[in-house]
């Protein structure tokens, strides 16, 4: 995997660790289409839900797993877009960064 791809996956994975939809929203904003609008709405929804008591602490199992899955998704998309190893991209994107 080249350094540029690795850096982008790690950066968006770290961003996803802070806000679960942030990595995928960043990718969607860089592209055209319906994904851009859907992810923008998801990001707003996440911020609203995060302020309620519906979601536990960020280190509770469910929120942590959600951020790992979203980070993995961002890593896979970046790797596929750059014709790199998607599995490795997913694993790198899912790594927890608190």
PDB file of C-alpha atoms in Angstrom:
ATOM      1  CA  UNK A   1       0.000   0.000   0.000  1.00  0.00           C
ATOM      2  CA  UNK A   2       1.473   3.352  -0.955  1.00  0.00           C
ATOM      3  CA  UNK A   3       2.136   6.089   1.572  1.00  0.00           C
ATOM      4  CA  UNK A   4      -0.568   8.463   0.277  1.00  0.00           C
ATOM      5  CA  UNK A   5      -3.277   5.799   0.583  1.00  0.00           C
ATOM      6  CA  UNK A   6      -2.047   4.794   4.018  1.00  0.00           C
ATOM      7  CA  UNK A   7      -2.022   8.407   5.227  1.00  0.00           C
ATOM      8  CA  UNK A   8      -5.548   9.052   3.964  1.00  0.00           C
ATOM      9  CA  UNK A   9      -6.915   5.874   5.569  1.00  0.00           C
ATOM     10  CA  UNK A  10      -5.248   6.637   8.904  1.00  0.00           C
ATOM     11  CA  UNK A  11      -6.427  10.276   8.852  1.00  0.00           C
ATOM     12  CA  UNK A  12     -10.043   9.424   8.023  1.00  0.00           C
ATOM     13  CA  UNK A  13      -9.943   6.538  10.505  1.00  0.00           C
ATOM     14  CA  UNK A  14      -8.832   8.957  13.215  1.00  0.00           C
ATOM     15  CA  UNK A  15     -11.564  11.390  12.202  1.00  0.00           C
ATOM     16  CA  UNK A  16     -14.096   8.564  12.412  1.00  0.00           C
ATOM     17  CA  UNK A  17     -12.827   7.781  15.913  1.00  0.00           C
ATOM     18  CA  UNK A  18     -13.928  11.250  16.979  1.00  0.00           C
ATOM     19  CA  UNK A  19     -17.258  11.351  15.135  1.00  0.00           C
ATOM     20  CA  UNK A  20     -18.501   8.085  13.620  1.00  0.00           C
ATOM     21  CA  UNK A  21     -19.858   9.510  10.372  1.00  0.00           C
ATOM     22  CA  UNK A  22     -17.013  11.986   9.799  1.00  0.00           C
ATOM     23  CA  UNK A  23     -14.770   9.769   7.658  1.00  0.00           C
ATOM     24  CA  UNK A  24     -17.487   8.607   5.281  1.00  0.00           C
ATOM     25  CA  UNK A  25     -18.992  12.099   5.144  1.00  0.00           C
ATOM     26  CA  UNK A  26     -15.612  13.530   4.178  1.00  0.00           C
ATOM     27  CA  UNK A  27     -15.339  10.980   1.368  1.00  0.00           C
ATOM     28  CA  UNK A  28     -18.904  11.647   0.207  1.00  0.00           C
ATOM     29  CA  UNK A  29     -18.383  15.409   0.092  1.00  0.00           C
ATOM     30  CA  UNK A  30     -15.442  14.877  -2.251  1.00  0.00           C
ATOM     31  CA  UNK A  31     -17.752  13.071  -4.708  1.00  0.00           C
ATOM     32  CA  UNK A  32     -20.980  13.961  -6.436  1.00  0.00           C
ATOM     33  CA  UNK A  33     -24.254  12.149  -6.173  1.00  0.00           C
ATOM     34  CA  UNK A  34     -26.775  11.093  -3.618  1.00  0.00           C
ATOM     35  CA  UNK A  35     -24.130   9.803  -1.171  1.00  0.00           C
ATOM     36  CA  UNK A  36     -23.124  13.392  -0.483  1.00  0.00           C
ATOM     37  CA  UNK A  37     -26.624  14.345   0.713  1.00  0.00           C
ATOM     38  CA  UNK A  38     -27.228  11.092   2.572  1.00  0.00           C
ATOM     39  CA  UNK A  39     -23.975  11.319   4.514  1.00  0.00           C
ATOM     40  CA  UNK A  40     -24.541  15.005   5.330  1.00  0.00           C
ATOM     41  CA  UNK A  41     -27.928  14.077   6.816  1.00  0.00           C
ATOM     42  CA  UNK A  42     -26.354  11.150   8.676  1.00  0.00           C
ATOM     43  CA  UNK A  43     -23.724  13.470  10.169  1.00  0.00           C
ATOM     44  CA  UNK A  44     -26.374  15.925  11.367  1.00  0.00           C
ATOM     45  CA  UNK A  45     -28.429  13.044  12.775  1.00  0.00           C
ATOM     46  CA  UNK A  46     -25.407  11.679  14.599  1.00  0.00           C
ATOM     47  CA  UNK A  47     -24.719  15.029  16.246  1.00  0.00           C
ATOM     48  CA  UNK A  48     -28.331  15.282  17.404  1.00  0.00           C
ATOM     49  CA  UNK A  49     -28.490  11.715  18.738  1.00  0.00           C
ATOM     50  CA  UNK A  50     -25.095  12.121  20.411  1.00  0.00           C
ATOM     51  CA  UNK A  51     -26.525  14.872  22.617  1.00  0.00           C
ATOM     52  CA  UNK A  52     -29.226  12.556  23.968  1.00  0.00           C
ATOM     53  CA  UNK A  53     -28.894   9.686  26.418  1.00  0.00           C
ATOM     54  CA  UNK A  54     -29.692   7.130  23.675  1.00  0.00           C
ATOM     55  CA  UNK A  55     -26.030   6.455  22.975  1.00  0.00           C
ATOM     56  CA  UNK A  56     -23.629   5.497  25.739  1.00  0.00           C
ATOM     57  CA  UNK A  57     -20.037   6.553  26.261  1.00  0.00           C
ATOM     58  CA  UNK A  58     -17.757   6.391  23.240  1.00  0.00           C
ATOM     59  CA  UNK A  59     -15.854   3.477  24.799  1.00  0.00           C
ATOM     60  CA  UNK A  60     -18.980   1.386  25.417  1.00  0.00           C
ATOM     61  CA  UNK A  61     -19.042  -1.691  23.151  1.00  0.00           C
ATOM     62  CA  UNK A  62     -21.816  -0.601  20.769  1.00  0.00           C
ATOM     63  CA  UNK A  63     -20.565   2.936  19.997  1.00  0.00           C
ATOM     64  CA  UNK A  64     -16.999   1.636  19.738  1.00  0.00           C
ATOM     65  CA  UNK A  65     -18.055  -1.098  17.322  1.00  0.00           C
ATOM     66  CA  UNK A  66     -20.019   1.427  15.277  1.00  0.00           C
ATOM     67  CA  UNK A  67     -16.993   3.683  14.878  1.00  0.00           C
ATOM     68  CA  UNK A  68     -14.817   0.691  13.973  1.00  0.00           C
ATOM     69  CA  UNK A  69     -17.272  -0.402  11.263  1.00  0.00           C
ATOM     70  CA  UNK A  70     -17.545   3.131   9.866  1.00  0.00           C
ATOM     71  CA  UNK A  71     -13.746   3.519   9.894  1.00  0.00           C
ATOM     72  CA  UNK A  72     -13.377   0.160   8.156  1.00  0.00           C
ATOM     73  CA  UNK A  73     -15.877   1.280   5.519  1.00  0.00           C
ATOM     74  CA  UNK A  74     -13.895   4.436   4.858  1.00  0.00           C
ATOM     75  CA  UNK A  75     -10.669   2.427   4.645  1.00  0.00           C
ATOM     76  CA  UNK A  76     -12.170  -0.045   2.179  1.00  0.00           C
ATOM     77  CA  UNK A  77     -13.541   2.730  -0.029  1.00  0.00           C
ATOM     78  CA  UNK A  78     -10.234   4.588  -0.120  1.00  0.00           C
ATOM     79  CA  UNK A  79      -8.254   1.423  -0.875  1.00  0.00           C
ATOM     80  CA  UNK A  80     -10.644   0.344  -3.653  1.00  0.00           C
ATOM     81  CA  UNK A  81     -10.655   3.827  -5.168  1.00  0.00           C
ATOM     82  CA  UNK A  82      -6.859   3.694  -5.374  1.00  0.00           C
ATOM     83  CA  UNK A  83      -6.720   0.038  -6.504  1.00  0.00           C
ATOM     84  CA  UNK A  84      -5.056  -1.092  -3.287  1.00  0.00           C
ATOM     85  CA  UNK A  85      -5.805  -4.006  -0.934  1.00  0.00           C
ATOM     86  CA  UNK A  86      -9.359  -3.408   0.359  1.00  0.00           C
ATOM     87  CA  UNK A  87      -9.002  -5.839   3.280  1.00  0.00           C
ATOM     88  CA  UNK A  88      -5.899  -4.047   4.534  1.00  0.00           C
ATOM     89  CA  UNK A  89      -7.647  -0.705   4.052  1.00  0.00           C
ATOM     90  CA  UNK A  90     -10.577  -1.901   6.146  1.00  0.00           C
ATOM     91  CA  UNK A  91      -8.369  -3.210   8.931  1.00  0.00           C
ATOM     92  CA  UNK A  92      -6.368   0.020   9.057  1.00  0.00           C
ATOM     93  CA  UNK A  93      -9.486   2.192   8.984  1.00  0.00           C
ATOM     94  CA  UNK A  94     -11.080   0.240  11.845  1.00  0.00           C
ATOM     95  CA  UNK A  95      -8.207   0.680  14.299  1.00  0.00           C
ATOM     96  CA  UNK A  96      -9.357   2.524  17.444  1.00  0.00           C
ATOM     97  CA  UNK A  97      -7.922   5.999  17.964  1.00  0.00           C
ATOM     98  CA  UNK A  98      -9.085   7.759  21.113  1.00  0.00           C
TER      99      UNK A  98
END
